[in-house]
Amino acid sequence: MTSISRLAVIILGTAGFATIAMAVVPSGVPTPQPVPHAVSQTNGIAIDGYDPVSYFADGEPLQGTPHFEKEYQGAVYRFASQENLEAFAAAPSAYLPQLGGYSVFAMAKGKHYGADPTAFDIIDGKLYLSRNKKVRDLWQANPAGFLGQAEENWRARQAP
């Protein structure tokens, strides 16, 4: 019989509610570590299937295709072309949405809301998503202030 070395606690969030699941982890089994760039996913697909490279290369989000997919840090990214997939593979951190792909304004307010991939900004070469276009307009009233607070809140969420 395997000895028990620790208890894993998993918090699952659904529609604003948190559920705590506990599982016994046998000795010698690695505990999953948080991913610093964990990205919001729908059915395992990051950014609702939009091509992260297209924001930079085309100036607009293009829908990716299952023909061009790459798994990175537990999420599947889709691309509009082989060239975009290769660009991402060469430097993923250059294209990842900041704040885990969650809404920048919501994160500034201490919330953890998904985002509309078509409501975006590129600031200092980084991709930020907003909950929707109306919320995007709200956070643009004070981008430096909201962005600073959002990044601070994101770092706090990622701290062990």
JSON list of C-alpha atoms in Angstrom, two decimals:
[
{"chain": "A", "resi": 1, "resn": "MET", "atom": "CA", "xyz": [0.00, 0.00, 0.00]},
{"chain": "A", "resi": 2, "resn": "THR", "atom": "CA", "xyz": [1.32, 3.46, -0.92]},
{"chain": "A", "resi": 3, "resn": "SER", "atom": "CA", "xyz": [1.89, 5.90, 1.91]},
{"chain": "A", "resi": 4, "resn": "ILE", "atom": "CA", "xyz": [0.10, 9.23, 1.79]},
{"chain": "A", "resi": 5, "resn": "SER", "atom": "CA", "xyz": [2.39, 12.22, 1.88]},
{"chain": "A", "resi": 6, "resn": "ARG", "atom": "CA", "xyz": [0.08, 15.17, 1.29]},
{"chain": "A", "resi": 7, "resn": "LEU", "atom": "CA", "xyz": [-3.44, 16.30, 0.58]},
{"chain": "A", "resi": 8, "resn": "ALA", "atom": "CA", "xyz": [-4.15, 18.22, -2.61]},
{"chain": "A", "resi": 9, "resn": "VAL", "atom": "CA", "xyz": [-6.78, 20.92, -2.53]},
{"chain": "A", "resi": 10, "resn": "ILE", "atom": "CA", "xyz": [-8.22, 21.99, -5.85]},
{"chain": "A", "resi": 11, "resn": "ILE", "atom": "CA", "xyz": [-10.43, 25.04, -6.19]},
{"chain": "A", "resi": 12, "resn": "LEU", "atom": "CA", "xyz": [-12.75, 24.98, -9.17]},
{"chain": "A", "resi": 13, "resn": "GLY", "atom": "CA", "xyz": [-14.49, 28.20, -10.14]},
{"chain": "A", "resi": 14, "resn": "THR", "atom": "CA", "xyz": [-17.78, 28.17, -11.99]},
{"chain": "A", "resi": 15, "resn": "ALA", "atom": "CA", "xyz": [-19.94, 31.22, -12.62]},
{"chain": "A", "resi": 16, "resn": "GLY", "atom": "CA", "xyz": [-18.49, 33.07, -9.66]},
{"chain": "A", "resi": 17, "resn": "PHE", "atom": "CA", "xyz": [-18.80, 30.18, -7.20]},
{"chain": "A", "resi": 18, "resn": "ALA", "atom": "CA", "xyz": [-15.87, 28.24, -5.82]},
{"chain": "A", "resi": 19, "resn": "THR", "atom": "CA", "xyz": [-15.94, 24.53, -5.17]},
{"chain": "A", "resi": 20, "resn": "ILE", "atom": "CA", "xyz": [-13.21, 22.91, -3.14]},
{"chain": "A", "resi": 21, "resn": "ALA", "atom": "CA", "xyz": [-12.25, 19.37, -4.04]},
{"chain": "A", "resi": 22, "resn": "MET", "atom": "CA", "xyz": [-9.81, 17.42, -1.94]},
{"chain": "A", "resi": 23, "resn": "ALA", "atom": "CA", "xyz": [-7.83, 14.47, -3.14]},
{"chain": "A", "resi": 24, "resn": "VAL", "atom": "CA", "xyz": [-5.27, 12.26, -1.51]},
{"chain": "A", "resi": 25, "resn": "VAL", "atom": "CA", "xyz": [-1.97, 12.36, -3.35]},
{"chain": "A", "resi": 26, "resn": "PRO", "atom": "CA", "xyz": [0.25, 9.32, -2.88]},
{"chain": "A", "resi": 27, "resn": "SER", "atom": "CA", "xyz": [3.88, 9.75, -1.92]},
{"chain": "A", "resi": 28, "resn": "GLY", "atom": "CA", "xyz": [6.16, 10.33, -4.89]},
{"chain": "A", "resi": 29, "resn": "VAL", "atom": "CA", "xyz": [3.47, 11.83, -7.15]},
{"chain": "A", "resi": 30, "resn": "PRO", "atom": "CA", "xyz": [4.39, 15.38, -8.14]},
{"chain": "A", "resi": 31, "resn": "THR", "atom": "CA", "xyz": [1.95, 18.10, -7.16]},
{"chain": "A", "resi": 32, "resn": "PRO", "atom": "CA", "xyz": [0.89, 20.26, -10.12]},
{"chain": "A", "resi": 33, "resn": "GLN", "atom": "CA", "xyz": [2.42, 23.72, -9.90]},
{"chain": "A", "resi": 34, "resn": "PRO", "atom": "CA", "xyz": [0.64, 26.90, -10.97]},
{"chain": "A", "resi": 35, "resn": "VAL", "atom": "CA", "xyz": [1.52, 28.03, -14.46]},
{"chain": "A", "resi": 36, "resn": "PRO", "atom": "CA", "xyz": [2.61, 31.68, -14.51]},
{"chain": "A", "resi": 37, "resn": "HIS", "atom": "CA", "xyz": [0.95, 32.30, -17.86]},
{"chain": "A", "resi": 38, "resn": "ALA", "atom": "CA", "xyz": [-2.11, 30.07, -17.42]},
{"chain": "A", "resi": 39, "resn": "VAL", "atom": "CA", "xyz": [-4.51, 31.20, -20.11]},
{"chain": "A", "resi": 40, "resn": "SER", "atom": "CA", "xyz": [-8.26, 31.33, -19.99]},
{"chain": "A", "resi": 41, "resn": "GLN", "atom": "CA", "xyz": [-9.56, 28.38, -21.98]},
{"chain": "A", "resi": 42, "resn": "THR", "atom": "CA", "xyz": [-12.85, 27.26, -23.47]},
{"chain": "A", "resi": 43, "resn": "ASN", "atom": "CA", "xyz": [-12.92, 23.51, -23.99]},
{"chain": "A", "resi": 44, "resn": "GLY", "atom": "CA", "xyz": [-9.11, 23.47, -23.67]},
{"chain": "A", "resi": 45, "resn": "ILE", "atom": "CA", "xyz": [-8.64, 26.02, -26.46]},
{"chain": "A", "resi": 46, "resn": "ALA", "atom": "CA", "xyz": [-6.91, 29.27, -25.49]},
{"chain": "A", "resi": 47, "resn": "ILE", "atom": "CA", "xyz": [-8.27, 32.66, -26.57]},
{"chain": "A", "resi": 48, "resn": "ASP", "atom": "CA", "xyz": [-11.44, 31.04, -27.95]},
{"chain": "A", "resi": 49, "resn": "GLY", "atom": "CA", "xyz": [-9.39, 29.71, -30.85]},
{"chain": "A", "resi": 50, "resn": "TYR", "atom": "CA", "xyz": [-8.04, 33.07, -32.01]},
{"chain": "A", "resi": 51, "resn": "ASP", "atom": "CA", "xyz": [-4.50, 33.17, -33.35]},
{"chain": "A", "resi": 52, "resn": "PRO", "atom": "CA", "xyz": [-2.30, 35.02, -30.81]},
{"chain": "A", "resi": 53, "resn": "VAL", "atom": "CA", "xyz": [0.26, 35.95, -33.48]},
{"chain": "A", "resi": 54, "resn": "SER", "atom": "CA", "xyz": [-2.38, 37.59, -35.69]},
{"chain": "A", "resi": 55, "resn": "TYR", "atom": "CA", "xyz": [-2.88, 40.44, -33.22]},
{"chain": "A", "resi": 56, "resn": "PHE", "atom": "CA", "xyz": [0.71, 41.49, -33.88]},
{"chain": "A", "resi": 57, "resn": "ALA", "atom": "CA", "xyz": [1.23, 40.38, -37.49]},
{"chain": "A", "resi": 58, "resn": "ASP", "atom": "CA", "xyz": [-2.14, 41.47, -38.87]},
{"chain": "A", "resi": 59, "resn": "GLY", "atom": "CA", "xyz": [-3.25, 44.11, -36.35]},
{"chain": "A", "resi": 60, "resn": "GLU", "atom": "CA", "xyz": [-6.46, 42.18, -35.73]},
{"chain": "A", "resi": 61, "resn": "PRO", "atom": "CA", "xyz": [-7.46, 38.83, -34.27]},
{"chain": "A", "resi": 62, "resn": "LEU", "atom": "CA", "xyz": [-7.91, 36.06, -36.82]},
{"chain": "A", "resi": 63, "resn": "GLN", "atom": "CA", "xyz": [-9.63, 32.80, -36.01]},
{"chain": "A", "resi": 64, "resn": "GLY", "atom": "CA", "xyz": [-7.19, 29.92, -35.89]},
{"chain": "A", "resi": 65, "resn": "THR", "atom": "CA", "xyz": [-7.83, 26.48, -37.33]},
{"chain": "A", "resi": 66, "resn": "PRO", "atom": "CA", "xyz": [-7.45, 22.98, -35.90]},
{"chain": "A", "resi": 67, "resn": "HIS", "atom": "CA", "xyz": [-4.98, 22.32, -38.76]},
{"chain": "A", "resi": 68, "resn": "PHE", "atom": "CA", "xyz": [-2.46, 24.63, -37.06]},
{"chain": "A", "resi": 69, "resn": "GLU", "atom": "CA", "xyz": [-2.42, 23.91, -33.32]},
{"chain": "A", "resi": 70, "resn": "LYS", "atom": "CA", "xyz": [0.25, 23.99, -30.65]},
{"chain": "A", "resi": 71, "resn": "GLU", "atom": "CA", "xyz": [0.01, 23.03, -27.00]},
{"chain": "A", "resi": 72, "resn": "TYR", "atom": "CA", "xyz": [1.82, 25.38, -24.67]},
{"chain": "A", "resi": 73, "resn": "GLN", "atom": "CA", "xyz": [1.69, 25.37, -20.87]},
{"chain": "A", "resi": 74, "resn": "GLY", "atom": "CA", "xyz": [-1.45, 23.28, -20.72]},
{"chain": "A", "resi": 75, "resn": "ALA", "atom": "CA", "xyz": [-3.46, 25.19, -23.31]},
{"chain": "A", "resi": 76, "resn": "VAL", "atom": "CA", "xyz": [-3.99, 24.58, -27.01]},
{"chain": "A", "resi": 77, "resn": "TYR", "atom": "CA", "xyz": [-3.41, 27.57, -29.27]},
{"chain": "A", "resi": 78, "resn": "ARG", "atom": "CA", "xyz": [-4.74, 27.73, -32.81]},
{"chain": "A", "resi": 79, "resn": "PHE", "atom": "CA", "xyz": [-3.21, 29.65, -35.68]},
{"chain": "A", "resi": 80, "resn": "ALA", "atom": "CA", "xyz": [-4.42, 31.00, -38.99]},
{"chain": "A", "resi": 81, "resn": "SER", "atom": "CA", "xyz": [-1.28, 29.84, -40.80]},
{"chain": "A", "resi": 82, "resn": "GLN", "atom": "CA", "xyz": [1.79, 27.65, -40.50]},
{"chain": "A", "resi": 83, "resn": "GLU", "atom": "CA", "xyz": [3.93, 30.80, -40.42]},
{"chain": "A", "resi": 84, "resn": "ASN", "atom": "CA", "xyz": [2.08, 32.10, -37.35]},
{"chain": "A", "resi": 85, "resn": "LEU", "atom": "CA", "xyz": [2.40, 28.74, -35.63]},
{"chain": "A", "resi": 86, "resn": "GLU", "atom": "CA", "xyz": [6.14, 28.78, -36.27]},
{"chain": "A", "resi": 87, "resn": "ALA", "atom": "CA", "xyz": [6.48, 32.35, -35.00]},
{"chain": "A", "resi": 88, "resn": "PHE", "atom": "CA", "xyz": [4.68, 31.36, -31.79]},
{"chain": "A", "resi": 89, "resn": "ALA", "atom": "CA", "xyz": [6.77, 28.21, -31.39]},
{"chain": "A", "resi": 90, "resn": "ALA", "atom": "CA", "xyz": [9.95, 30.29, -31.67]},
{"chain": "A", "resi": 91, "resn": "ALA", "atom": "CA", "xyz": [8.93, 32.85, -29.01]},
{"chain": "A", "resi": 92, "resn": "PRO", "atom": "CA", "xyz": [5.63, 32.04, -27.25]},
{"chain": "A", "resi": 93, "resn": "SER", "atom": "CA", "xyz": [6.00, 34.66, -24.53]},
{"chain": "A", "resi": 94, "resn": "ALA", "atom": "CA", "xyz": [6.07, 37.39, -27.18]},
{"chain": "A", "resi": 95, "resn": "TYR", "atom": "CA", "xyz": [2.50, 36.51, -28.20]},
{"chain": "A", "resi": 96, "resn": "LEU", "atom": "CA", "xyz": [0.78, 35.28, -25.05]},
{"chain": "A", "resi": 97, "resn": "PRO", "atom": "CA", "xyz": [-2.10, 37.41, -23.81]},
{"chain": "A", "resi": 98, "resn": "GLN", "atom": "CA", "xyz": [-1.15, 39.12, -20.56]},
{"chain": "A", "resi": 99, "resn": "LEU", "atom": "CA", "xyz": [-2.98, 38.47, -17.28]},
{"chain": "A", "resi": 100, "resn": "GLY", "atom": "CA", "xyz": [-3.75, 34.95, -18.37]},
{"chain": "A", "resi": 101, "resn": "GLY", "atom": "CA", "xyz": [-6.03, 36.22, -21.12]},
{"chain": "A", "resi": 102, "resn": "TYR", "atom": "CA", "xyz": [-8.52, 37.49, -18.56]},
{"chain": "A", "resi": 103, "resn": "SER", "atom": "CA", "xyz": [-10.12, 40.92, -18.77]},
{"chain": "A", "resi": 104, "resn": "VAL", "atom": "CA", "xyz": [-7.60, 43.64, -17.90]},
{"chain": "A", "resi": 105, "resn": "PHE", "atom": "CA", "xyz": [-10.25, 45.96, -16.39]},
{"chain": "A", "resi": 106, "resn": "ALA", "atom": "CA", "xyz": [-11.77, 43.16, -14.31]},
{"chain": "A", "resi": 107, "resn": "MET", "atom": "CA", "xyz": [-8.31, 42.15, -13.07]},
{"chain": "A", "resi": 108, "resn": "ALA", "atom": "CA", "xyz": [-7.66, 45.78, -12.12]},
{"chain": "A", "resi": 109, "resn": "LYS", "atom": "CA", "xyz": [-10.80, 45.61, -9.99]},
{"chain": "A", "resi": 110, "resn": "GLY", "atom": "CA", "xyz": [-9.69, 42.33, -8.41]},
{"chain": "A", "resi": 111, "resn": "LYS", "atom": "CA", "xyz": [-12.06, 40.22, -10.50]},
{"chain": "A", "resi": 112, "resn": "HIS", "atom": "CA", "xyz": [-11.29, 37.20, -12.63]},
{"chain": "A", "resi": 113, "resn": "TYR", "atom": "CA", "xyz": [-13.52, 37.47, -15.72]},
{"chain": "A", "resi": 114, "resn": "GLY", "atom": "CA", "xyz": [-13.04, 35.99, -19.13]},
{"chain": "A", "resi": 115, "resn": "ALA", "atom": "CA", "xyz": [-12.48, 38.22, -22.12]},
{"chain": "A", "resi": 116, "resn": "ASP", "atom": "CA", "xyz": [-13.71, 38.77, -25.64]},
{"chain": "A", "resi": 117, "resn": "PRO", "atom": "CA", "xyz": [-10.70, 38.13, -27.89]},
{"chain": "A", "resi": 118, "resn": "THR", "atom": "CA", "xyz": [-11.95, 40.79, -30.32]},
{"chain": "A", "resi": 119, "resn": "ALA", "atom": "CA", "xyz": [-11.77, 43.51, -27.60]},
{"chain": "A", "resi": 120, "resn": "PHE", "atom": "CA", "xyz": [-8.03, 43.96, -27.29]},
{"chain": "A", "resi": 121, "resn": "ASP", "atom": "CA", "xyz": [-5.15, 46.39, -26.96]},
{"chain": "A", "resi": 122, "resn": "ILE", "atom": "CA", "xyz": [-1.45, 46.02, -27.60]},
{"chain": "A", "resi": 123, "resn": "ILE", "atom": "CA", "xyz": [0.49, 48.15, -25.16]},
{"chain": "A", "resi": 124, "resn": "ASP", "atom": "CA", "xyz": [4.27, 48.19, -25.08]},
{"chain": "A", "resi": 125, "resn": "GLY", "atom": "CA", "xyz": [4.29, 45.13, -27.32]},
{"chain": "A", "resi": 126, "resn": "LYS", "atom": "CA", "xyz": [2.00, 43.11, -25.04]},
{"chain": "A", "resi": 127, "resn": "LEU", "atom": "CA", "xyz": [-1.49, 41.81, -25.73]},
{"chain": "A", "resi": 128, "resn": "TYR", "atom": "CA", "xyz": [-4.29, 42.69, -23.29]},
{"chain": "A", "resi": 129, "resn": "LEU", "atom": "CA", "xyz": [-7.87, 41.50, -23.64]},
{"chain": "A", "resi": 130, "resn": "SER", "atom": "CA", "xyz": [-11.07, 43.06, -22.31]},
{"chain": "A", "resi": 131, "resn": "ARG", "atom": "CA", "xyz": [-14.39, 41.54, -21.24]},
{"chain": "A", "resi": 132, "resn": "ASN", "atom": "CA", "xyz": [-16.13, 43.29, -24.15]},
{"chain": "A", "resi": 133, "resn": "LYS", "atom": "CA", "xyz": [-15.77, 46.47, -26.19]},
{"chain": "A", "resi": 134, "resn": "LYS", "atom": "CA", "xyz": [-17.75, 48.59, -23.71]},
{"chain": "A", "resi": 135, "resn": "VAL", "atom": "CA", "xyz": [-15.47, 47.51, -20.85]},
{"chain": "A", "resi": 136, "resn": "ARG", "atom": "CA", "xyz": [-12.48, 48.16, -23.09]},
{"chain": "A", "resi": 137, "resn": "ASP", "atom": "CA", "xyz": [-13.63, 51.78, -23.38]},
{"chain": "A", "resi": 138, "resn": "LEU", "atom": "CA", "xyz": [-13.93, 52.02, -19.58]},
{"chain": "A", "resi": 139, "resn": "TRP", "atom": "CA", "xyz": [-10.41, 50.87, -18.83]},
{"chain": "A", "resi": 140, "resn": "GLN", "atom": "CA", "xyz": [-8.96, 53.12, -21.52]},
{"chain": "A", "resi": 141, "resn": "ALA", "atom": "CA", "xyz": [-10.03, 56.11, -19.40]},
{"chain": "A", "resi": 142, "resn": "ASN", "atom": "CA", "xyz": [-6.94, 55.45, -17.25]},
{"chain": "A", "resi": 143, "resn": "PRO", "atom": "CA", "xyz": [-4.89, 52.73, -18.93]},
{"chain": "A", "resi": 144, "resn": "ALA", "atom": "CA", "xyz": [-1.68, 53.28, -16.95]},
{"chain": "A", "resi": 145, "resn": "GLY", "atom": "CA", "xyz": [-3.48, 53.18, -13.61]},
{"chain": "A", "resi": 146, "resn": "PHE", "atom": "CA", "xyz": [-5.74, 50.26, -14.43]},
{"chain": "A", "resi": 147, "resn": "LEU", "atom": "CA", "xyz": [-2.93, 48.32, -16.09]},
{"chain": "A", "resi": 148, "resn": "GLY", "atom": "CA", "xyz": [-0.64, 48.76, -13.10]},
{"chain": "A", "resi": 149, "resn": "GLN", "atom": "CA", "xyz": [-3.35, 47.58, -10.72]},
{"chain": "A", "resi": 150, "resn": "ALA", "atom": "CA", "xyz": [-4.29, 44.67, -12.99]},
{"chain": "A", "resi": 151, "resn": "GLU", "atom": "CA", "xyz": [-0.69, 43.47, -13.17]},
{"chain": "A", "resi": 152, "resn": "GLU", "atom": "CA", "xyz": [-0.32, 43.78, -9.39]},
{"chain": "A", "resi": 153, "resn": "ASN", "atom": "CA", "xyz": [-3.51, 41.75, -8.85]},
{"chain": "A", "resi": 154, "resn": "TRP", "atom": "CA", "xyz": [-2.38, 39.12, -11.38]},
{"chain": "A", "resi": 155, "resn": "ARG", "atom": "CA", "xyz": [0.99, 38.70, -9.64]},
{"chain": "A", "resi": 156, "resn": "ALA", "atom": "CA", "xyz": [-0.82, 38.32, -6.31]},
{"chain": "A", "resi": 157, "resn": "ARG", "atom": "CA", "xyz": [-3.04, 35.59, -7.82]},
{"chain": "A", "resi": 158, "resn": "GLN", "atom": "CA", "xyz": [0.02, 33.73, -9.10]},
{"chain": "A", "resi": 159, "resn": "ALA", "atom": "CA", "xyz": [1.97, 33.90, -5.83]},
{"chain": "A", "resi": 160, "resn": "PRO", "atom": "CA", "xyz": [2.35, 30.51, -4.08]}
]
